[in-house]
Short mmCIF file of C-alpha atoms in Angstrom, two decimals:
data_model
loop_
_atom_site.label_atom_id
_atom_site.label_comp_id
_atom_site.label_asym_id
_atom_site.label_seq_id
_atom_site.Cartn_x
_atom_site.Cartn_y
_atom_site.Cartn_z
CA MET A 12 -10.60 -35.65 39.19
CA PRO A 13 -13.25 -34.02 35.77
CA SER A 14 -16.08 -35.46 34.46
CA ALA A 15 -16.45 -38.18 31.94
CA THR A 16 -16.61 -35.24 28.78
CA PRO A 17 -14.63 -32.76 29.89
CA THR A 18 -15.50 -28.88 29.43
CA TYR A 19 -14.50 -26.66 27.34
CA GLU A 20 -12.77 -24.74 29.91
CA GLN A 21 -10.52 -27.61 31.81
CA LEU A 22 -10.30 -28.59 27.91
CA LEU A 23 -8.42 -25.03 28.18
CA ALA A 24 -6.57 -25.81 30.66
CA PHE A 25 -4.91 -29.14 30.05
CA ALA A 26 -4.33 -27.64 26.80
CA ALA A 27 -2.01 -24.43 29.07
CA GLY A 28 -0.35 -26.95 30.97
CA GLU A 29 -2.13 -25.89 34.01
CA LEU A 30 -3.73 -29.80 35.19
CA THR A 31 -1.33 -32.84 36.21
CA GLY A 32 -1.72 -35.58 38.30
CA SER A 33 -5.23 -38.07 38.07
CA ASP A 34 -6.80 -34.44 36.74
CA ALA A 35 -3.90 -34.53 33.44
CA SER A 36 -4.82 -38.66 32.87
CA ALA A 37 -8.10 -38.37 32.72
CA ILE A 38 -8.02 -35.66 30.07
CA GLU A 39 -5.63 -37.76 27.98
CA ALA A 40 -7.25 -41.03 28.68
CA TYR A 41 -10.29 -39.51 26.84
CA LEU A 42 -8.40 -37.50 24.64
CA ALA A 43 -7.05 -40.72 23.13
CA VAL A 44 -10.25 -41.99 22.22
CA THR A 45 -11.67 -39.10 20.64
CA PRO A 46 -9.69 -37.95 17.73
CA ALA A 47 -11.44 -35.23 17.21
CA VAL A 48 -11.40 -33.23 20.70
CA ALA A 49 -8.16 -34.10 20.02
CA ARG A 50 -7.18 -32.50 17.11
CA GLU A 51 -9.05 -29.36 19.27
CA VAL A 52 -6.79 -28.81 22.12
CA ALA A 53 -3.86 -30.00 19.59
CA ARG A 54 -5.05 -26.82 17.90
CA MET A 55 -5.77 -24.30 21.70
CA ARG A 56 -2.09 -25.93 22.48
CA THR A 57 -0.25 -24.16 19.16
CA VAL A 58 -2.41 -21.43 19.39
CA ILE A 59 -0.93 -20.56 23.64
CA GLY A 60 1.94 -21.46 22.12
CA THR A 61 1.83 -18.94 20.20
CA MET A 62 1.08 -16.56 21.99
CA ARG A 63 3.81 -16.98 24.85
CA SER A 64 6.30 -17.58 22.40
CA ASP A 65 5.49 -14.08 21.07
CA GLU A 66 8.24 -11.42 22.08
CA SER A 67 6.63 -8.91 18.67
CA VAL A 68 6.34 -5.04 20.17
CA ALA A 69 4.97 -2.64 17.96
CA PRO A 70 7.06 0.24 15.49
CA PRO A 71 7.51 3.10 16.55
CA ARG A 72 4.07 5.54 15.97
CA GLU A 73 6.58 7.85 13.74
CA TRP A 74 7.60 5.35 10.98
CA ILE A 75 3.86 3.87 10.88
CA THR A 76 2.82 7.03 9.65
CA ALA A 77 5.50 7.82 7.22
CA ALA A 78 4.26 4.49 5.90
CA GLN A 79 0.81 5.65 5.43
CA SER A 80 2.66 8.78 3.88
CA ILE A 81 4.06 7.19 0.45
CA PHE A 82 0.38 6.64 -0.85
CA LYS A 83 -1.04 8.76 -3.22
CA PRO A 84 -4.78 9.16 -3.69
CA LYS A 85 -5.53 8.19 -7.04
CA PRO A 86 -6.10 12.74 -8.29
CA SER A 87 -8.83 13.15 -10.86
CA VAL A 88 -8.50 12.86 -14.68
CA ILE A 89 -7.95 15.88 -15.83
CA GLU A 90 -5.33 17.33 -12.23
CA SER A 91 -3.52 13.72 -12.47
CA TRP A 92 -3.05 15.25 -16.38
CA LEU A 93 -1.97 18.58 -15.73
CA SER A 94 -0.23 17.65 -12.79
CA GLN A 95 1.41 15.20 -14.61
CA ALA A 96 2.70 17.79 -18.17
CA ALA A 97 2.57 21.42 -17.44
CA THR A 98 3.96 23.39 -14.13
CA ALA A 99 1.28 26.05 -15.62
CA ILE A 100 -1.04 26.68 -17.70
CA ALA A 101 -1.82 29.11 -20.09
CA ALA A 102 -4.75 30.56 -20.55
CA LEU A 103 -6.64 32.01 -23.75
CA MET A 104 -6.61 35.47 -24.25
CA PHE A 105 -7.96 36.04 -28.44
CA ASP A 106 -9.97 33.19 -30.33
CA SER A 107 -11.09 35.14 -33.90
CA ARG A 108 -13.67 31.95 -33.63
CA GLN A 109 -15.68 34.94 -31.22
CA THR A 110 -14.59 37.60 -32.43
CA PRO A 111 -15.33 36.81 -36.63
CA ALA A 112 -14.57 40.90 -37.18
CA LEU A 113 -11.37 39.80 -36.67
CA ALA A 114 -10.40 36.91 -38.41
CA GLY A 115 -7.93 38.35 -41.54
CA PHE A 116 -6.23 40.64 -39.83
CA ARG A 117 -3.48 38.45 -39.73
CA GLY A 118 -3.82 35.65 -42.29
CA SER A 119 -6.77 34.81 -44.46
CA ALA A 120 -10.13 35.00 -44.22
CA THR A 121 -10.83 31.84 -43.44
CA ALA A 122 -7.51 31.14 -41.08
CA ILE A 123 -8.54 31.26 -37.41
CA GLN A 124 -5.98 32.86 -34.71
CA LEU A 125 -6.11 31.82 -31.18
CA SER A 126 -3.46 33.85 -29.01
CA TYR A 127 -2.33 32.41 -25.14
CA GLU A 128 -0.61 34.16 -22.48
CA CYS A 129 1.68 32.47 -19.27
CA ASP A 130 4.64 33.48 -17.31
CA GLY A 131 6.15 35.99 -19.89
CA MET A 132 5.33 34.18 -22.62
CA THR A 133 2.83 34.28 -25.77
CA VAL A 134 1.91 31.91 -28.00
CA ASP A 135 -0.27 32.73 -30.93
CA LEU A 136 -2.09 29.64 -32.86
CA GLN A 137 -2.61 30.49 -36.74
CA LEU A 138 -4.97 27.25 -37.81
CA GLU A 139 -6.15 26.78 -41.88
CA PRO A 140 -7.47 24.52 -43.63
CA ALA A 141 -5.39 21.57 -44.92
CA ASP A 142 -8.36 19.33 -46.32
CA GLN A 143 -12.11 18.66 -46.73
CA ASP A 144 -14.21 15.96 -47.32
CA ASP A 145 -16.64 15.59 -49.76
CA ALA A 146 -19.43 17.72 -47.95
CA GLY A 147 -16.49 20.89 -47.64
CA ILE A 148 -15.91 20.11 -44.16
CA VAL A 149 -12.55 20.66 -43.02
CA THR A 150 -11.15 17.67 -41.75
CA SER A 151 -7.52 18.88 -41.25
CA TRP A 152 -5.78 21.46 -40.85
CA ASN A 153 -2.30 23.44 -41.23
CA VAL A 154 -1.71 24.79 -37.92
CA ILE A 155 0.93 27.14 -37.39
CA GLY A 156 1.97 28.46 -34.21
CA GLN A 157 4.33 31.20 -32.79
CA ILE A 158 5.44 31.33 -29.42
CA ALA A 159 7.35 34.69 -28.36
CA PHE A 160 8.87 35.97 -24.79
CA ASP A 161 8.45 39.14 -22.75
CA GLU A 162 11.98 39.45 -22.43
CA MET A 163 15.36 37.84 -23.95
CA ARG A 164 16.00 34.16 -23.29
CA ASP A 165 19.12 32.61 -23.96
CA GLY A 166 17.37 29.02 -24.26
CA GLY A 167 17.12 27.26 -27.60
CA ASP A 168 14.23 26.31 -29.63
CA VAL A 169 11.20 24.92 -27.35
CA ALA A 170 10.00 21.69 -27.81
CA VAL A 171 6.29 20.86 -28.98
CA VAL A 172 3.89 18.36 -28.21
CA ILE A 173 0.16 17.52 -29.39
CA ALA A 174 -1.31 15.29 -27.20
CA GLN A 175 -5.47 13.97 -27.74
CA SER A 176 -6.82 11.96 -24.63
CA ARG A 177 -3.95 11.99 -23.13
CA GLN A 178 -1.90 10.19 -26.22
CA PRO A 179 1.00 11.99 -28.21
CA VAL A 180 -0.15 12.69 -31.05
CA ALA A 181 2.27 14.75 -32.79
CA GLN A 182 5.73 16.86 -32.08
CA ALA A 183 7.74 19.82 -33.10
CA ARG A 184 9.71 22.47 -32.59
CA THR A 185 10.28 25.83 -33.14
CA ASP A 186 12.77 27.89 -35.77
CA GLU A 187 15.00 30.77 -35.43
CA HIS A 188 11.62 32.90 -35.01
CA GLY A 189 10.21 30.89 -32.71
CA VAL A 190 7.59 29.37 -35.26
CA PHE A 191 5.85 25.37 -35.07
CA ARG A 192 4.56 24.14 -38.00
CA MET A 193 2.11 20.96 -37.87
CA THR A 194 -0.62 19.85 -39.59
CA LEU A 195 -3.58 18.22 -36.95
CA ALA A 196 -7.20 16.81 -37.85
CA SER A 197 -10.30 18.38 -36.53
CA GLY A 198 -10.76 17.63 -33.31
CA THR A 199 -9.77 18.83 -29.75
CA PHE A 200 -6.43 18.98 -28.11
CA ASP A 201 -3.62 19.28 -25.43
CA LEU A 202 -0.52 21.47 -26.06
CA ILE A 203 2.81 20.59 -24.10
CA LEU A 204 5.59 23.24 -24.18
CA HIS A 205 9.31 22.70 -23.15
CA VAL A 206 11.02 25.83 -22.20
CA ASP A 207 13.67 25.86 -20.27
CA SER A 208 13.08 24.14 -17.53
CA LYS A 209 9.40 24.92 -17.42
CA VAL A 210 6.94 22.79 -19.14
CA VAL A 211 3.48 24.97 -20.25
CA ALA A 212 0.32 23.15 -20.35
CA ILE A 213 -2.26 24.99 -22.94
CA PRO A 214 -5.07 22.49 -22.10
CA ASN A 215 -8.16 22.32 -25.19
CA VAL A 216 -7.27 24.03 -28.06
CA PHE A 217 -9.67 23.15 -30.29
CA VAL A 218 -8.70 22.64 -34.41
CA GLY A 219 -11.73 23.99 -36.31
CA ALA A 220 -14.25 25.77 -37.40
CA MET B 21 -16.53 -5.35 10.71
CA ASN B 22 -12.95 -7.27 9.64
CA ARG B 23 -11.53 -6.07 5.63
CA SER B 24 -9.61 -8.77 3.92
CA ASP B 25 -6.27 -7.69 2.75
CA VAL B 26 -7.76 -8.11 -0.42
CA SER B 27 -10.75 -5.45 0.00
CA LEU B 28 -7.96 -3.57 1.32
CA ILE B 29 -6.20 -4.06 -1.34
CA LEU B 30 -8.62 -2.90 -3.68
CA ALA B 31 -9.64 -0.49 -1.62
CA CYS B 32 -6.69 1.20 -1.95
CA LEU B 33 -6.35 0.60 -5.38
CA GLU B 34 -9.16 2.95 -6.00
CA GLY B 35 -7.13 5.42 -4.60
CA GLN B 36 -8.60 5.08 -1.02
CA PRO B 37 -5.79 6.07 1.63
CA THR B 38 -8.07 4.98 4.81
CA ALA B 39 -7.31 1.80 2.83
CA TRP B 40 -3.72 2.24 2.52
CA ASN B 41 -3.54 3.50 6.44
CA ALA B 42 -5.09 0.42 7.69
CA LEU B 43 -3.08 -1.58 5.66
CA VAL B 44 -0.01 -0.79 7.07
CA GLU B 45 -1.34 -0.64 10.53
CA ARG B 46 -2.58 -4.87 10.12
CA TYR B 47 1.09 -5.58 9.07
CA ALA B 48 4.00 -2.94 10.98
CA ARG B 49 4.23 -5.06 14.13
CA LEU B 50 4.82 -7.81 11.83
CA VAL B 51 7.24 -5.77 9.59
CA TYR B 52 8.96 -4.82 12.74
CA SER B 53 9.18 -8.11 14.13
CA VAL B 54 11.08 -9.79 11.62
CA ILE B 55 13.21 -6.31 10.74
CA ASN B 56 14.01 -7.25 14.54
CA ARG B 57 15.20 -10.61 14.23
CA ASN B 58 17.54 -9.37 11.30
CA ARG B 59 19.76 -7.52 14.22
CA LEU B 60 20.27 -4.41 11.27
CA SER B 61 21.34 -0.98 12.96
CA SER B 62 18.36 0.95 14.28
CA ALA B 63 18.81 3.32 11.01
CA ASP B 64 19.28 0.55 8.39
CA ALA B 65 16.13 -1.32 10.43
CA GLU B 66 14.09 2.60 9.54
CA ASP B 67 15.15 1.87 5.85
CA ALA B 68 13.97 -1.59 6.01
CA PHE B 69 10.65 -0.79 7.16
CA GLN B 70 9.67 1.90 5.07
CA GLY B 71 11.09 0.23 2.08
CA VAL B 72 8.62 -2.99 2.81
CA PHE B 73 6.17 -0.46 2.96
CA LEU B 74 7.22 1.60 -0.37
CA SER B 75 7.89 -2.39 -2.29
CA LEU B 76 4.40 -3.18 -1.10
CA TYR B 77 2.50 -0.13 -2.57
CA ARG B 78 4.30 -0.17 -5.94
CA ASN B 79 3.26 -4.24 -6.02
CA LEU B 80 -0.51 -3.15 -5.23
CA GLN B 81 -1.91 -4.38 -8.43
CA ARG B 82 0.39 -7.60 -8.43
CA LEU B 83 -1.08 -8.64 -4.77
CA GLN B 84 -5.11 -8.44 -5.30
CA ASP B 85 -5.09 -11.41 -6.37
CA HIS B 86 -3.41 -12.83 -3.09
CA ALA B 87 -5.45 -14.53 -0.72
CA CYS B 88 -3.39 -12.84 2.20
CA VAL B 89 -0.15 -10.59 2.02
CA SER B 90 2.06 -11.69 5.20
CA ALA B 91 3.86 -14.28 3.55
CA TRP B 92 4.46 -11.97 0.46
CA LEU B 93 5.68 -9.00 3.28
CA ILE B 94 7.74 -11.84 5.54
CA THR B 95 9.64 -13.13 2.87
CA THR B 96 9.92 -9.31 1.09
CA THR B 97 11.39 -7.84 4.51
CA HIS B 98 13.71 -10.93 5.15
CA ARG B 99 15.13 -9.52 1.29
CA GLU B 100 15.22 -6.79 2.10
CA CYS B 101 17.07 -7.41 5.50
CA TRP B 102 19.37 -9.52 4.04
CA ARG B 103 20.31 -6.57 1.32
CA LEU B 104 20.97 -3.74 3.74
CA SER B 105 22.77 -6.65 6.00
CA ARG B 106 25.71 -7.53 2.65
CA LEU B 107 25.36 -3.78 2.59
CA ALA B 108 26.38 -3.29 5.93
CA ARG B 109 28.95 -5.49 5.75
CA LYS B 110 30.93 -4.49 2.77
CA ASN B 111 31.06 -0.92 4.38
CA ALA B 112 32.69 -2.27 7.83
CA THR B 113 34.94 -6.13 8.98
CA LEU B 114 34.15 -9.21 8.01
CA ASP B 115 33.64 -9.36 11.65
CA THR B 116 30.24 -8.10 10.74
CA ASP B 117 27.04 -10.12 11.54
CA VAL B 118 24.36 -10.54 8.65
CA ALA B 119 21.44 -12.72 8.29
CA SER B 120 22.82 -15.76 6.48
CA ASP B 121 20.32 -17.00 3.69
CA ALA B 122 18.05 -14.14 1.86
CA GLU B 123 15.59 -16.47 1.45
CA PRO B 124 13.09 -17.38 4.85
CA SER B 125 12.72 -20.93 5.48
CA SER B 126 9.06 -22.02 4.96
CA GLU B 127 8.65 -22.84 9.43
CA SER B 128 9.93 -19.59 9.87
CA ILE B 129 6.75 -18.02 7.83
CA GLU B 130 4.74 -20.22 9.09
CA ARG B 131 5.35 -19.05 12.40
CA ASP B 132 5.33 -15.31 12.15
CA GLU B 133 1.88 -15.98 10.34
CA ARG B 134 0.22 -17.51 12.90
CA GLN B 135 1.97 -14.83 14.90
CA HIS B 136 0.36 -11.61 13.07
CA LEU B 137 -2.79 -13.86 12.69
CA VAL B 138 -3.54 -13.83 16.34
CA GLN B 139 -1.71 -10.42 17.30
CA GLN B 140 -4.42 -9.35 14.77
CA ALA B 141 -7.09 -12.00 16.06
CA LEU B 142 -6.78 -10.67 19.39
CA THR B 143 -6.88 -6.69 18.14
CA GLN B 144 -10.33 -7.39 16.52
CA LEU B 145 -11.38 -9.29 19.30
CA GLY B 146 -11.22 -5.98 21.48
CA GLY B 147 -12.63 -5.24 25.13
CA SER B 148 -11.61 -7.04 28.05
CA CYS B 149 -11.46 -9.83 26.27
CA GLU B 150 -8.51 -9.06 24.73
CA LYS B 151 -6.66 -7.61 27.70
CA LEU B 152 -7.39 -10.70 29.66
CA LEU B 153 -6.14 -13.48 26.95
CA ARG B 154 -2.66 -10.90 26.72
CA ALA B 155 -2.34 -11.30 30.66
CA LEU B 156 -2.77 -14.33 30.50
CA PHE B 157 -0.70 -15.92 27.28
CA PHE B 158 1.95 -13.03 26.78
CA ASP B 159 3.03 -11.84 30.06
CA SER B 160 6.57 -13.25 31.14
CA GLY B 161 6.35 -16.03 33.56
CA GLU B 162 3.25 -17.73 34.96
CA PRO B 163 0.29 -15.66 35.36
CA ASP B 164 -0.23 -14.67 38.94
CA TYR B 165 -4.12 -14.26 39.09
CA GLU B 166 -4.49 -11.91 42.25
CA THR B 167 -2.74 -9.17 40.18
CA ILE B 168 -4.51 -9.55 37.11
CA ALA B 169 -7.84 -10.05 38.55
CA THR B 170 -7.37 -6.74 40.48
CA ARG B 171 -6.25 -5.10 37.18
CA LEU B 172 -8.22 -5.89 35.22
CA ASP B 173 -11.58 -5.11 38.36
CA MET B 174 -12.64 -9.34 37.64
CA ARG B 175 -12.93 -12.01 40.76
CA VAL B 176 -10.38 -14.06 41.14
CA GLY B 177 -12.94 -16.42 40.67
CA SER B 178 -14.21 -15.76 37.24
CA ILE B 179 -11.19 -15.71 35.74
CA GLY B 180 -11.27 -19.50 33.89
CA PRO B 181 -14.67 -19.24 32.80
CA THR B 182 -14.45 -15.77 31.54
CA ARG B 183 -10.95 -16.95 29.85
CA ALA B 184 -12.58 -20.06 28.14
CA ARG B 185 -15.52 -17.35 26.83
CA CYS B 186 -12.62 -15.64 25.11
CA PHE B 187 -10.49 -18.03 24.25
CA LYS B 188 -13.34 -19.51 22.20
CA LYS B 189 -13.98 -16.33 20.07
CA LEU B 190 -10.76 -15.97 19.83
CA GLU B 191 -10.27 -19.08 18.02
CA GLY B 192 -13.91 -17.70 16.10
CA ILE B 193 -11.64 -15.18 14.56
CA LEU B 194 -9.22 -17.40 14.14
CA GLY B 195 -10.70 -20.37 12.41
CA GLU B 196 -11.60 -17.29 9.65
CA LEU B 197 -8.38 -15.28 9.30
CA GLY B 198 -6.14 -19.21 9.13
CA ILE B 199 -7.07 -20.15 6.44
CA ARG B 200 -3.92 -21.13 4.09
CA ASP B 201 -4.89 -23.06 0.63
CA GLY B 202 -7.65 -25.33 1.81
CA GLY B 203 -5.48 -25.70 5.11
CA ASP B 204 -5.34 -24.53 8.49
CA LEU B 205 -2.24 -22.16 10.40
CA PHE B 206 -3.00 -23.82 12.95
CA ASP B 207 -3.73 -27.04 13.03
CA SER B 208 -0.48 -29.46 13.70
CA GLU B 209 -2.00 -31.94 10.53
#
């Protein structure tokens, strides 16, 4: 027969249904007058019952691995933008701001010439001042772009999207000569060209003097 | 240290793949046990499993304020099984057995949550305590103390006191894990 105050071990044995006869009766009598301990034993019974009725098994390891592979880590800001927007990145080949002697070669002396290349494609941009403020600072630019392909291409026009801080701010389509036109404020932009099934990005185009 | 569900979800939203891996490990057994109860084909069971975790991934933002994900996962898994079993029934004879309801009862949700929490608490307990409690309470039939003592390299006479010590630790862990809306899943009142 247990002592007047059952030990934790005795209460656990009782909760597990392992006590019989006078041992069980003594604890029942004790619990009848100590509601706090009765609640504790009820809780033990719930936990034990949960364990005894648990027939769960672990899933196949390969299922867990496949579920874990769902997660895609957050890429860096630049990677995120480019990986989402482009299948190729065009490289800057010529910037007239870096070679002032050639600045007037194709257009007016104040025009800025930029040339990019990517995957058998050349993109020429000409920037000409459109508006200026009272201090004479150019605030917006007329942009004339021309897209030329190294090989004959059956596709139609090219859609051009201008983005700033990853938000589209302007768009245009090339004409039958591969030329597009738009006006942009001074600033830095990304050009996204939709060429057939490809998306070509020209990142960080500085429109300004 | 065992991280809470909220902590893991926030880490997932910050782009930490280890947090997602831990979340999947934590709930894989629960999701699988609900699926098994719905008697899907093995292919549908696997689809349900992946579908549930894909749904969890897509709803991480919405779940970051939830104290515990288990109830949401139980309900989502049940609905996914119901959806797949309905599809299977359309493609088979009318005799095909399907889950009767898309929504699980609150009793079954609580039962599954308790089982999940006990499993989680045992994993957190670890070591010889986890082994002893599993041997005593999970194996079917009456526990054979002689066999258990031999298997765990213990004296038969020490099993009772050790069980009590380990169970007390388990209760301590459950006391933290089992709180729901001000109540305790393991309190009968």
